[in-house]
mmCIF file of C-alpha atoms and ligand atoms in Angstrom:
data_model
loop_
_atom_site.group_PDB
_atom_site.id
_atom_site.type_symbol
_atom_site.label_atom_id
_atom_site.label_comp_id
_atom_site.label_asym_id
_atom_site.label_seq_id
_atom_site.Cartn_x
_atom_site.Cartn_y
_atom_site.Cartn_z
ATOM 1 C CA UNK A 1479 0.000 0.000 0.000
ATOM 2 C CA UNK A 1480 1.248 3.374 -1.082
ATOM 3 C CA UNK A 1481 1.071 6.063 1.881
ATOM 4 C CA UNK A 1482 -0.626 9.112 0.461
ATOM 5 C CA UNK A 1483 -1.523 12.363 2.142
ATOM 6 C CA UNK A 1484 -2.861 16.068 0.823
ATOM 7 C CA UNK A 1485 -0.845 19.333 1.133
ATOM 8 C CA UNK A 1486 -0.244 22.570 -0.399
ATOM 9 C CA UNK A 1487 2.027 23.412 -2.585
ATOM 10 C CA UNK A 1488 4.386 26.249 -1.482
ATOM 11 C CA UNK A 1489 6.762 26.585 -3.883
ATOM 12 C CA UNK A 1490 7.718 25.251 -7.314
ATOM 13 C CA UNK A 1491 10.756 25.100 -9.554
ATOM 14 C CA UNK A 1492 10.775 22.991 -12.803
ATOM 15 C CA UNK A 1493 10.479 19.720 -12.090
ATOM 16 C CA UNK A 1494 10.188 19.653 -8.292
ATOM 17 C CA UNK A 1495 7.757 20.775 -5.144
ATOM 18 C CA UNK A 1496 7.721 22.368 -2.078
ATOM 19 C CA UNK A 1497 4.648 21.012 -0.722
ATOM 20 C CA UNK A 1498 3.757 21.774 3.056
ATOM 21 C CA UNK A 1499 1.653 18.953 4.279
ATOM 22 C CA UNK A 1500 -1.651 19.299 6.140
ATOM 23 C CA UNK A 1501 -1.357 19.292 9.886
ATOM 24 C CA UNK A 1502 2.649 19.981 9.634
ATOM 25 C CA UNK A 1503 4.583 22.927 9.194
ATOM 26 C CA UNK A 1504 6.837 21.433 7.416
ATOM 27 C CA UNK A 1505 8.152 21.811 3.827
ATOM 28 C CA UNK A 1506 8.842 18.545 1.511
ATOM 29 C CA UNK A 1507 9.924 17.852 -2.238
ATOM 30 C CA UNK A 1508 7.812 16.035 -4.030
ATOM 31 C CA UNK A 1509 9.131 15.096 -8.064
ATOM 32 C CA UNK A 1510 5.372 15.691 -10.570
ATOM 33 C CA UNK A 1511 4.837 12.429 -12.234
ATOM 34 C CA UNK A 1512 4.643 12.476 -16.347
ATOM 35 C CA UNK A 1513 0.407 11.919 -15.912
ATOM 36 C CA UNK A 1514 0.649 15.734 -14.484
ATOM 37 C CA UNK A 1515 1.861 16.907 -17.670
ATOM 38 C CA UNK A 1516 0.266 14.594 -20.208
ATOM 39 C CA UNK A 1517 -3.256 15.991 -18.846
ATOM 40 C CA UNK A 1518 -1.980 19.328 -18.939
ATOM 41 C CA UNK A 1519 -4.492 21.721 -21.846
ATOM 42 C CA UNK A 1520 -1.530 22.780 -24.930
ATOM 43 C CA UNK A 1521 -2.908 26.060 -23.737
ATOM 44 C CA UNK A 1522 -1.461 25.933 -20.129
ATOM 45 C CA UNK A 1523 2.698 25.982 -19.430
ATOM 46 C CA UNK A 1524 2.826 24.901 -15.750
ATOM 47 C CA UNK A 1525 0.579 21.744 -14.506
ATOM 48 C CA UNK A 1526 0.917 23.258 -10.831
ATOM 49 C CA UNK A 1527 0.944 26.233 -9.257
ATOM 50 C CA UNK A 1528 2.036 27.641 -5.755
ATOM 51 C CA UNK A 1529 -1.082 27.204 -3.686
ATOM 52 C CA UNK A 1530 -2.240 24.445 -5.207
ATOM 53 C CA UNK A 1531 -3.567 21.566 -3.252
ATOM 54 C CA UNK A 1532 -2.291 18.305 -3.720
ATOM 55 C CA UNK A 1533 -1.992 14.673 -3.084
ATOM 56 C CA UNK A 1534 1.118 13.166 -2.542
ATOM 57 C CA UNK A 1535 2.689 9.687 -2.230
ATOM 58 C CA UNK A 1536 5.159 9.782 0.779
ATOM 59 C CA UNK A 1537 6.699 6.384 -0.259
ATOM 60 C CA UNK A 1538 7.415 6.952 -4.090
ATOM 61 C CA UNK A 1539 10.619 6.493 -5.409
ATOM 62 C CA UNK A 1540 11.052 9.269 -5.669
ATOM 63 C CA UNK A 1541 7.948 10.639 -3.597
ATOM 64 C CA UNK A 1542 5.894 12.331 -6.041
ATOM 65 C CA UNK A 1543 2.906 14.827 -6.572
ATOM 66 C CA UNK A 1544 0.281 12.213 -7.829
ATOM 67 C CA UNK A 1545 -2.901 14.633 -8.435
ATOM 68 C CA UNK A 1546 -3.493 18.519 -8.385
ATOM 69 C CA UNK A 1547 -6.787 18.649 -6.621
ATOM 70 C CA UNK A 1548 -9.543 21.167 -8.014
ATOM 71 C CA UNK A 1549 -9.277 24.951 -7.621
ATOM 72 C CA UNK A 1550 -10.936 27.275 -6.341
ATOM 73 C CA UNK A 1551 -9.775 30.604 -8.203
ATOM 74 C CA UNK A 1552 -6.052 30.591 -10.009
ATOM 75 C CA UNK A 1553 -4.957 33.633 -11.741
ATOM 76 C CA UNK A 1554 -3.441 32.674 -15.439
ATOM 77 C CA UNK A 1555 -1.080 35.123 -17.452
ATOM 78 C CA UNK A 1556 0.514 34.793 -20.826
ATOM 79 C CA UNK A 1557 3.706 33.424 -20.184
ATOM 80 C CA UNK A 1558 5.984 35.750 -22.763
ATOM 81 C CA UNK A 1559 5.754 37.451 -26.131
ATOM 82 C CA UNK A 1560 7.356 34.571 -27.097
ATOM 83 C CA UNK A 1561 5.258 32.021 -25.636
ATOM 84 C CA UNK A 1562 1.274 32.265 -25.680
ATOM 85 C CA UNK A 1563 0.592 29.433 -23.200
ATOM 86 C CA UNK A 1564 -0.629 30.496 -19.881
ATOM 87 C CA UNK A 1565 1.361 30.360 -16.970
ATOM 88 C CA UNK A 1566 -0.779 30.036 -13.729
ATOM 89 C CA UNK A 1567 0.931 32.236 -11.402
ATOM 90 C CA UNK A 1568 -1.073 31.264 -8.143
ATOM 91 C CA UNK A 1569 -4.071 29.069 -6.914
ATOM 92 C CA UNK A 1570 -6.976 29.154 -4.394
ATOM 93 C CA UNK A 1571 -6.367 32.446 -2.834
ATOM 94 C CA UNK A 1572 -8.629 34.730 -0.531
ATOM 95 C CA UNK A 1573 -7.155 38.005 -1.856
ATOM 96 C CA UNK A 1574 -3.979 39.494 -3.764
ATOM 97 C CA UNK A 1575 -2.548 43.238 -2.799
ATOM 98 C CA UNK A 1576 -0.827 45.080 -5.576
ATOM 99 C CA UNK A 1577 2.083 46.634 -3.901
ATOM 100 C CA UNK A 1578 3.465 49.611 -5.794
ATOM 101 C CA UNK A 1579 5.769 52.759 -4.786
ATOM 102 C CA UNK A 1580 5.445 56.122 -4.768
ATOM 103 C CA UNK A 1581 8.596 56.567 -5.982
ATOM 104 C CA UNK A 1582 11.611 54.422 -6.320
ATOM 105 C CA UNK A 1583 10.294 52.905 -8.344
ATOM 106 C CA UNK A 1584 7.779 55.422 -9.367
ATOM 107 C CA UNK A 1585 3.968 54.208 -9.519
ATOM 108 C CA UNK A 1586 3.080 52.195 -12.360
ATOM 109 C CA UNK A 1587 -1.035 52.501 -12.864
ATOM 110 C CA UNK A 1588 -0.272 50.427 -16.297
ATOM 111 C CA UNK A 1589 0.898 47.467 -14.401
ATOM 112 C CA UNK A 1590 -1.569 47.843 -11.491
ATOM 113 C CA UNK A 1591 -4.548 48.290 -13.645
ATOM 114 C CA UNK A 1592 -2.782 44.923 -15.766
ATOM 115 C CA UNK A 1593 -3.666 42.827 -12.702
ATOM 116 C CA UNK A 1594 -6.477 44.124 -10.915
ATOM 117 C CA UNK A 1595 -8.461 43.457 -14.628
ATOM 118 C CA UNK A 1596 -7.395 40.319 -14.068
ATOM 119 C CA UNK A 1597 -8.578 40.036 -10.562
ATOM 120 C CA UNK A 1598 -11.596 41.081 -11.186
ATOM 121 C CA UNK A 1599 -12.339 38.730 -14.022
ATOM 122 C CA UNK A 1600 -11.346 35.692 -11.829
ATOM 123 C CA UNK A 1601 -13.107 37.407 -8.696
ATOM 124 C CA UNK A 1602 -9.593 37.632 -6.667
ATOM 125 C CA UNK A 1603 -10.504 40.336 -4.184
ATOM 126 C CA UNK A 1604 -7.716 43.117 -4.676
ATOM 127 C CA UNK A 1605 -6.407 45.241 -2.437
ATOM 128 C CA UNK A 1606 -3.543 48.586 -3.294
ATOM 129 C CA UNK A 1607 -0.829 48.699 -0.610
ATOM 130 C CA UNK A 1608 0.815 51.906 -1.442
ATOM 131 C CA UNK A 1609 4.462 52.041 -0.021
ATOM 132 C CA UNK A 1610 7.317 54.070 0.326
ATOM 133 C CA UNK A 1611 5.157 57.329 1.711
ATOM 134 C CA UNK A 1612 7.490 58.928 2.870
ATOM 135 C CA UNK A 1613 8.927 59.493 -0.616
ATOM 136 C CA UNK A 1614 6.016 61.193 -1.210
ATOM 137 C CA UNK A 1615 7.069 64.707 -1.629
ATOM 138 C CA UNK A 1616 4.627 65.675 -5.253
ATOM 139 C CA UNK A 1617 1.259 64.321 -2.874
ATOM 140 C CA UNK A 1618 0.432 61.773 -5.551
ATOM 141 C CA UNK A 1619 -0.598 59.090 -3.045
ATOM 142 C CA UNK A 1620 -4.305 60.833 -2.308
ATOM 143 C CA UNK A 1621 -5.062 60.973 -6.244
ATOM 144 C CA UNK A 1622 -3.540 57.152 -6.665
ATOM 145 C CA UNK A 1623 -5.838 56.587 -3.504
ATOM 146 C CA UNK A 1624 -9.104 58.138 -4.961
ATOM 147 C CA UNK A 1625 -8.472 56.522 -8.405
ATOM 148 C CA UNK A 1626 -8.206 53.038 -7.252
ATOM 149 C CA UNK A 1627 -11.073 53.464 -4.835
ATOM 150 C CA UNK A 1628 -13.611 54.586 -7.154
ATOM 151 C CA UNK A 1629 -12.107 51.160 -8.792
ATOM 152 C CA UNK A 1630 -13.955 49.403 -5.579
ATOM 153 C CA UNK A 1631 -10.083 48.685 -4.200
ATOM 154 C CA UNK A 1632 -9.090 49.235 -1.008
ATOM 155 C CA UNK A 1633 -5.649 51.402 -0.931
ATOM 156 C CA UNK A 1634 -3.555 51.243 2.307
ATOM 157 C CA UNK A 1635 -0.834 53.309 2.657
ATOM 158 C CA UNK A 1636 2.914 51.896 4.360
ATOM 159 C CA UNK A 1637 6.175 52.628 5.054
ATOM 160 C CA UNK A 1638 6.991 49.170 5.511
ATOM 161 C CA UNK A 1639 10.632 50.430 5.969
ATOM 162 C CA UNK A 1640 9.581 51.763 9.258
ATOM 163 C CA UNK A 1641 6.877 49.071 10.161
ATOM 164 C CA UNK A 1642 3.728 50.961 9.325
ATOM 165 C CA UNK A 1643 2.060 48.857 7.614
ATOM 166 C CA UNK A 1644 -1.585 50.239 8.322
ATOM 167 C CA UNK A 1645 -4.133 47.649 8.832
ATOM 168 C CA UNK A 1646 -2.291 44.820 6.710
ATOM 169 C CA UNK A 1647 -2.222 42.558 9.565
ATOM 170 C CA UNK A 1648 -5.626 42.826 10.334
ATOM 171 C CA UNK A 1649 -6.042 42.312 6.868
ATOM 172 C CA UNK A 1650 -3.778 39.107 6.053
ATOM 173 C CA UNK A 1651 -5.071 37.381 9.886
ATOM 174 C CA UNK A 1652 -6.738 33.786 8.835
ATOM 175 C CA UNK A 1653 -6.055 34.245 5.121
ATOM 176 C CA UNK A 1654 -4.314 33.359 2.004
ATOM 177 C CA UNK A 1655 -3.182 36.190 0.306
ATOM 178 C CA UNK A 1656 -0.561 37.278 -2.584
ATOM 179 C CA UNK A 1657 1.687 40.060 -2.990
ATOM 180 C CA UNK A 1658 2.205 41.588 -6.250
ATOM 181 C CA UNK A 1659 3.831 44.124 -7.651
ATOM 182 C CA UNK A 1660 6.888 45.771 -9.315
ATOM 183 C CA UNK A 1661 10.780 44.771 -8.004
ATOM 184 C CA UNK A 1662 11.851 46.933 -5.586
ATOM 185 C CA UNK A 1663 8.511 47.666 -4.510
ATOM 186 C CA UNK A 1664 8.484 46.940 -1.072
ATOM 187 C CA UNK A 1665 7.197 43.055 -1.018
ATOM 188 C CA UNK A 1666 9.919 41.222 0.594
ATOM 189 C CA UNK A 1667 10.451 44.265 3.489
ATOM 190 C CA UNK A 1668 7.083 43.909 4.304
ATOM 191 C CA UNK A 1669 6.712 40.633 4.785
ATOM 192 C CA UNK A 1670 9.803 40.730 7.260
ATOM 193 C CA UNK A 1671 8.628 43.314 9.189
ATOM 194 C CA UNK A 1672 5.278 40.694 9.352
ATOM 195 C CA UNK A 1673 7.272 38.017 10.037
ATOM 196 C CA UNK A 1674 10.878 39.049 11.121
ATOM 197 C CA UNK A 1675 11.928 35.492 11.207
ATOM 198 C CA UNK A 1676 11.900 35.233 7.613
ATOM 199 C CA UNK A 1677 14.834 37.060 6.864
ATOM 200 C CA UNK A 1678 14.439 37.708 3.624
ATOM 201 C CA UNK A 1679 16.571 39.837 1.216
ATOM 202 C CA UNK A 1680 15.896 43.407 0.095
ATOM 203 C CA UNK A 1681 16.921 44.929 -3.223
ATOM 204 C CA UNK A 1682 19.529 48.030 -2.486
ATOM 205 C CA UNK A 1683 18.039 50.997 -4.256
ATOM 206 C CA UNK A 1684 19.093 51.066 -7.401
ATOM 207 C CA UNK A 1685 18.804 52.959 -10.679
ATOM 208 C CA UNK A 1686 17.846 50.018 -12.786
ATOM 209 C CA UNK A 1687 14.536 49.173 -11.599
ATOM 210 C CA UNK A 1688 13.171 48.502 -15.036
ATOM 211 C CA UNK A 1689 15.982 47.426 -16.939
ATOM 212 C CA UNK A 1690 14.935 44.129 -16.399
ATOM 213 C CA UNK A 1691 17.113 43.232 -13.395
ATOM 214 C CA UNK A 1692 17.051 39.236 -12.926
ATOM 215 C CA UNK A 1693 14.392 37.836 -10.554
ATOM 216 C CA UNK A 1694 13.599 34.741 -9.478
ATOM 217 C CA UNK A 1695 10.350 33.479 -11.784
ATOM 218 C CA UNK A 1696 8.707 31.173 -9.323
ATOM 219 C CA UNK A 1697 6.344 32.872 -6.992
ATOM 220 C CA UNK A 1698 6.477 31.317 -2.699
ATOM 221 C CA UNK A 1699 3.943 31.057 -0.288
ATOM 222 C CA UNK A 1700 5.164 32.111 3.285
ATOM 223 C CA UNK A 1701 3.507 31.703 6.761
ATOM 224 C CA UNK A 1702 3.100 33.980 8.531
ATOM 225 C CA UNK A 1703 2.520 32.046 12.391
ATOM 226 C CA UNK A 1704 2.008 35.058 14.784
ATOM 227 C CA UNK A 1705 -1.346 36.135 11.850
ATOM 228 C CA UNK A 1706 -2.317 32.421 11.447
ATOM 229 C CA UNK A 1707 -1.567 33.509 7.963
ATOM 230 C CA UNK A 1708 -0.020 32.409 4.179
ATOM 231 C CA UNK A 1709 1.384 35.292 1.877
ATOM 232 C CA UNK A 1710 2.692 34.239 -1.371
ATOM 233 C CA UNK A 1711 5.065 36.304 -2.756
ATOM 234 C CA UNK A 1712 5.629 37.097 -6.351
ATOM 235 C CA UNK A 1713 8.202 37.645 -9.136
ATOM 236 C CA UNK A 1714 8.562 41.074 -9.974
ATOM 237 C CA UNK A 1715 6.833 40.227 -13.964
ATOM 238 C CA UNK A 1716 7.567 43.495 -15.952
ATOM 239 C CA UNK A 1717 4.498 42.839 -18.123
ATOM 240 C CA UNK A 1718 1.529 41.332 -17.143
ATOM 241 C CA UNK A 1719 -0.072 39.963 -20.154
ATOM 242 C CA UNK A 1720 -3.578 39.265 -19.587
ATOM 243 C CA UNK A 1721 -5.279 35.725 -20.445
ATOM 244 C CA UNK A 1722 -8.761 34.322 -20.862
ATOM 245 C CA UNK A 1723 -10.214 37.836 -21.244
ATOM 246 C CA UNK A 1724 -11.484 38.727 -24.077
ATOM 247 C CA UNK A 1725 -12.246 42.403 -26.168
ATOM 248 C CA UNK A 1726 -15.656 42.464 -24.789
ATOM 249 C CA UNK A 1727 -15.173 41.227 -21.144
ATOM 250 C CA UNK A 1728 -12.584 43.461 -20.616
ATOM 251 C CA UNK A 1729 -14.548 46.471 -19.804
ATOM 252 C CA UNK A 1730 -16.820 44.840 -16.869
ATOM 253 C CA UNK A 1731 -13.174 44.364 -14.947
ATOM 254 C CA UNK A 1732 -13.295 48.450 -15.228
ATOM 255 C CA UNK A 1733 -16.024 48.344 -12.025
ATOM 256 C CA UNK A 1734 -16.186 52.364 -12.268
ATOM 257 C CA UNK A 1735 -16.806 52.044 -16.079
ATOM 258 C CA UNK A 1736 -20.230 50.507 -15.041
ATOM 259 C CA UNK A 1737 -22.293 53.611 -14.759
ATOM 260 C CA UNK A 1738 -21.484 55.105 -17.199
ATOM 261 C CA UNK A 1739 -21.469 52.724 -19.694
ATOM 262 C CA UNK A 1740 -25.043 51.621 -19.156
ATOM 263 C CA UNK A 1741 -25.951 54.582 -20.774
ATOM 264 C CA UNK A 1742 -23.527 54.355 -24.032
ATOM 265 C CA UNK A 1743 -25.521 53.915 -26.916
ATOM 266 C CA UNK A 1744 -24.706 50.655 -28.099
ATOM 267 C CA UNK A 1745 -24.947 47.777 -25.373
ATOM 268 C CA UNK A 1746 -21.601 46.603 -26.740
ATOM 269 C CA UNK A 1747 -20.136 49.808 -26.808
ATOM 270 C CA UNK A 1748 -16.130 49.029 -26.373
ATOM 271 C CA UNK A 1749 -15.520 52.737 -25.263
ATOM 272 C CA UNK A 1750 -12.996 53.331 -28.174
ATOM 273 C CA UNK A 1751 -14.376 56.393 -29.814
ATOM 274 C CA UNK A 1752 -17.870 54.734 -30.690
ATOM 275 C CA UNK A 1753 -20.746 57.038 -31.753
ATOM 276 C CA UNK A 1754 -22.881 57.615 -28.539
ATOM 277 C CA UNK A 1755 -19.940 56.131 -26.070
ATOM 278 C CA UNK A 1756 -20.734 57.800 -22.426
ATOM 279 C CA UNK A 1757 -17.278 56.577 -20.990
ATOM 280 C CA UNK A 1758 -15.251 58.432 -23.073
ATOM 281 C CA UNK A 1759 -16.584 62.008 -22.660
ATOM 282 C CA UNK A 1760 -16.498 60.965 -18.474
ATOM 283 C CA UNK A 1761 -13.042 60.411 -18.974
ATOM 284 C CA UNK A 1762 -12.825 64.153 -20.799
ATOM 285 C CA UNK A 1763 -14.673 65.530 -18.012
ATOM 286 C CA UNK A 1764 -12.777 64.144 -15.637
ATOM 287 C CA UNK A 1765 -15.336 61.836 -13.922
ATOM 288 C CA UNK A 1766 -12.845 58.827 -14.803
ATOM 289 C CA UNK A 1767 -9.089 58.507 -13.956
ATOM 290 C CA UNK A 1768 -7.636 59.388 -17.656
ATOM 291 C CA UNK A 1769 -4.935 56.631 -16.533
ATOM 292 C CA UNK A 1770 -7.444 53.890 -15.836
ATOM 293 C CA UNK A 1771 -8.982 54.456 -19.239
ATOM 294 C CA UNK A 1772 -5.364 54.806 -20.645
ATOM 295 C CA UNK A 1773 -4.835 51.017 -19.592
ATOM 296 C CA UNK A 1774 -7.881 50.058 -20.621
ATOM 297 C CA UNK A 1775 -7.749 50.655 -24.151
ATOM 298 C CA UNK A 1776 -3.795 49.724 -24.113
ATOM 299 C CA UNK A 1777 -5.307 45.886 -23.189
ATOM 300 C CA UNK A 1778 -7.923 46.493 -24.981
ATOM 301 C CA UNK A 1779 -5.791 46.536 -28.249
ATOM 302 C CA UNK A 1780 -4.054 43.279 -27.065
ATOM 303 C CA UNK A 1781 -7.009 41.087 -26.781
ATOM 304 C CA UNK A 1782 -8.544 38.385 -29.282
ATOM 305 C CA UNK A 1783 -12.016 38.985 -30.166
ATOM 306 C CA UNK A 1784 -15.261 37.401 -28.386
ATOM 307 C CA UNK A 1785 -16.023 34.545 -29.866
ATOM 308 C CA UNK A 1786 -18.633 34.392 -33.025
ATOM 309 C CA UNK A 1787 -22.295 34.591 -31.581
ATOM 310 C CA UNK A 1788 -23.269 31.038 -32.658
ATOM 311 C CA UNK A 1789 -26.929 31.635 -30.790
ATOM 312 C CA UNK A 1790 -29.402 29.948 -33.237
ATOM 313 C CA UNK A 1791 -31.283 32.511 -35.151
ATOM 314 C CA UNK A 1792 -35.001 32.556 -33.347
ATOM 315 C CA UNK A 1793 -37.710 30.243 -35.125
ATOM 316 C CA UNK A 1794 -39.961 32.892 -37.436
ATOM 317 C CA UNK A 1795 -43.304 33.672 -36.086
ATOM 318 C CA UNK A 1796 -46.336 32.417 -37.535
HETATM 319 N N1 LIG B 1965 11.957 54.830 1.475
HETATM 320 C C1 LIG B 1965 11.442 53.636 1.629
HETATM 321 N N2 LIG B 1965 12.111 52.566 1.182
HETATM 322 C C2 LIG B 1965 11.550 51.347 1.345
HETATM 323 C C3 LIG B 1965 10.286 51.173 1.984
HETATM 324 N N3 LIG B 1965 9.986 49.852 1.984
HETATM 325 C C4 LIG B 1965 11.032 49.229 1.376
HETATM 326 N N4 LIG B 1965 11.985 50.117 1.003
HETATM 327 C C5 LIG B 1965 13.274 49.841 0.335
HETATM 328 O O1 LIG B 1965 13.037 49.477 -1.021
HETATM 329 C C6 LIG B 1965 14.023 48.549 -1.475
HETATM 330 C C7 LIG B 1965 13.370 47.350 -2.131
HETATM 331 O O2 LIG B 1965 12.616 46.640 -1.166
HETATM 332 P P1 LIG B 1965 12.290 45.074 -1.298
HETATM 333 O O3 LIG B 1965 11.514 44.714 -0.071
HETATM 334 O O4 LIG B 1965 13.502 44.291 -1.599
HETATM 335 O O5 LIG B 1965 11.330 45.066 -2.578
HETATM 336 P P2 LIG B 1965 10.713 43.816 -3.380
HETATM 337 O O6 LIG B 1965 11.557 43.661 -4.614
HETATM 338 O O7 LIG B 1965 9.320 44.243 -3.722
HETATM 339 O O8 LIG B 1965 10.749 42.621 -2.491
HETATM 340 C C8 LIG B 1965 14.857 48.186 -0.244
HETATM 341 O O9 LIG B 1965 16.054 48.928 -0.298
HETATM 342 C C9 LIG B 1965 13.987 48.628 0.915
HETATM 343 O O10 LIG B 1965 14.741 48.992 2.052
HETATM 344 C C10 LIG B 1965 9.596 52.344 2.468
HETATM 345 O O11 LIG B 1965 8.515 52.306 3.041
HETATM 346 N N5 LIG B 1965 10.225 53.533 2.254
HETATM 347 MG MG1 LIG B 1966 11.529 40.743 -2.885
HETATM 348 ZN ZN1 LIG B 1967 -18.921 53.400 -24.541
#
């Protein structure tokens, strides 16, 4: 008889697993077995992701990831420019905070608006963690606040550097949660000042933020034990390429679009200079962030078309 047990996976590199099982704290690799991948859709890169539960075989030679259990949520992205699959970048999580700086490096709404789209579409609940106040000397961090707010996201503002952290802990207590955002951000300070046991490195300050400094590309669940907590932690990805949307979803993952666009003229209306469009003149009167509508029609441009309406044509009357 083969001993098997369940766990969740809390890290993953190619072709092994850091799997934590259930009732231990305790971290164990696991090899995947070839079934993993021969199931796999063409469409998807990585048969497991971090957060995934699984079950295991403890006896294996080696021991061995034998099934990825159903999801709950999981949050795909396209893996490159050069490679359409997707890459599923977490599993089964209660929330993901976007953490971005003021400055150093300087707020990117492109690459926060990227994934909250995403978020919304999968219903992640998002949060903004807004860090690095104190470089705040322009006073950007009240209009980032009341942009992403009218969004329906919560924005806290840290100086994780100094251990404000606002309400994150109350926040993070009893949950699963991901932290994503830009390198250099702030991720990795704030999860030692969380958990200072964790001793985990932080980037010096440098000048190269975006010249596409080498990061690890696997994403890592921690826990936290004083917040009964798990925080996975996430490659700094310069480009988040959004999957599984398509042209005509994409504007229901703008929540603040919604008023406004129930009055555009045509019930499809994608808000790109149509006849009648009611987003775009809100945008022009400043009832929308210009930068939220900026993103929008950036992804907008990326995105495959909804599939053909295949809805049989109604029987004639009579
Ligand atoms: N000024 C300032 N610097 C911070 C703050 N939080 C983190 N840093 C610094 O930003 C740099 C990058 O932080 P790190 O945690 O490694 O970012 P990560 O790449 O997102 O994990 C480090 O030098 C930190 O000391 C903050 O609140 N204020
Ligand atoms: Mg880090
Ligand atoms: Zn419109």
């Amino acid at each position: 008889m083969t001993q098997e047990t369940i766990g969740t996976v809390v890290r993953g590199d190619a072709r092994v697993v850091h799997v934590e099982l259930d009732g231990s704290h305790e971290s164990r690799q696991f090899a995947l077995r070839g079934k993993l991948f021969e199931k796999l859709d063409d469409n998807i890169r990585n048969p497991i992701a971090v957060g995934d539960r699984v079950r295991v075989s403890l006896d294996g030679d080696p021991p061995a990831v034998e099934e990825v259990l159903p999801r709950r949520n999981w949050l795909p992205r396209i893996s490159s420019s050069h490679d359409p699959r997707h890459q599923i970048l977490f599993a089964n999580v209660d929330q993901l905070f976007v953490v971005g700086s003021i400055q150093k490096p300087r707020f990117s709404s492109n690459r926060t608006d990227r994934i909250l789209a995403a978020c919304v579409y999968h219903e992640i609940p998002t949060g903004l963690i807004l860090n690095k106040v104190d470089l705040d000397k322009e006073g950007w961090a009240a209009d980032i606040r009341e942009t992403y707010e009218a969004a329906g996201t919560t924005v806290l503002e840290t100086r994780a550097i100094d251990g404000e952290l606002a309400d994150l802990r109350e926040r993070l207590a009893g949950k699963i949660s991901v932290l994503y955002g830009a390198s250099g951000a702030g991720k990795s300070t704030i999860l030692n000042t969380l958990e200072p046991g964790l001793k985990l490195k932080t980037a010096k300050i440098s000048k190269h933020w975006d010249a596409g400094r080498h990061t690890t590309t696997f994403s890592r669940m921690y826990r936290l034990a004083a917040l009964d907590a798990h925080v996975i932690d996430t490659p700094g990805i310069r480009v988040f390429r959004i999957a599984d949307v398509n042209k005509a979803e994409l504007r229901d993952c703008f929540p603040e679009f919604a008023p406004f666009q129930a009055r555009c003229r045509f019930p499809d209306c994608s808000h790109d200079h149509e006849p009648g469009c009611e987003v775009f003149p809100a945008v022009e009167r400043g009832e929308l962030a210009p930068s939220r509508y900026a993103s929008y029609v950036e992804i907008l441009d990326e995105l495959a078309p909804p599939p053909p309406d295949d809805t049989p044509e109604p029987p004639p009357e009579g």
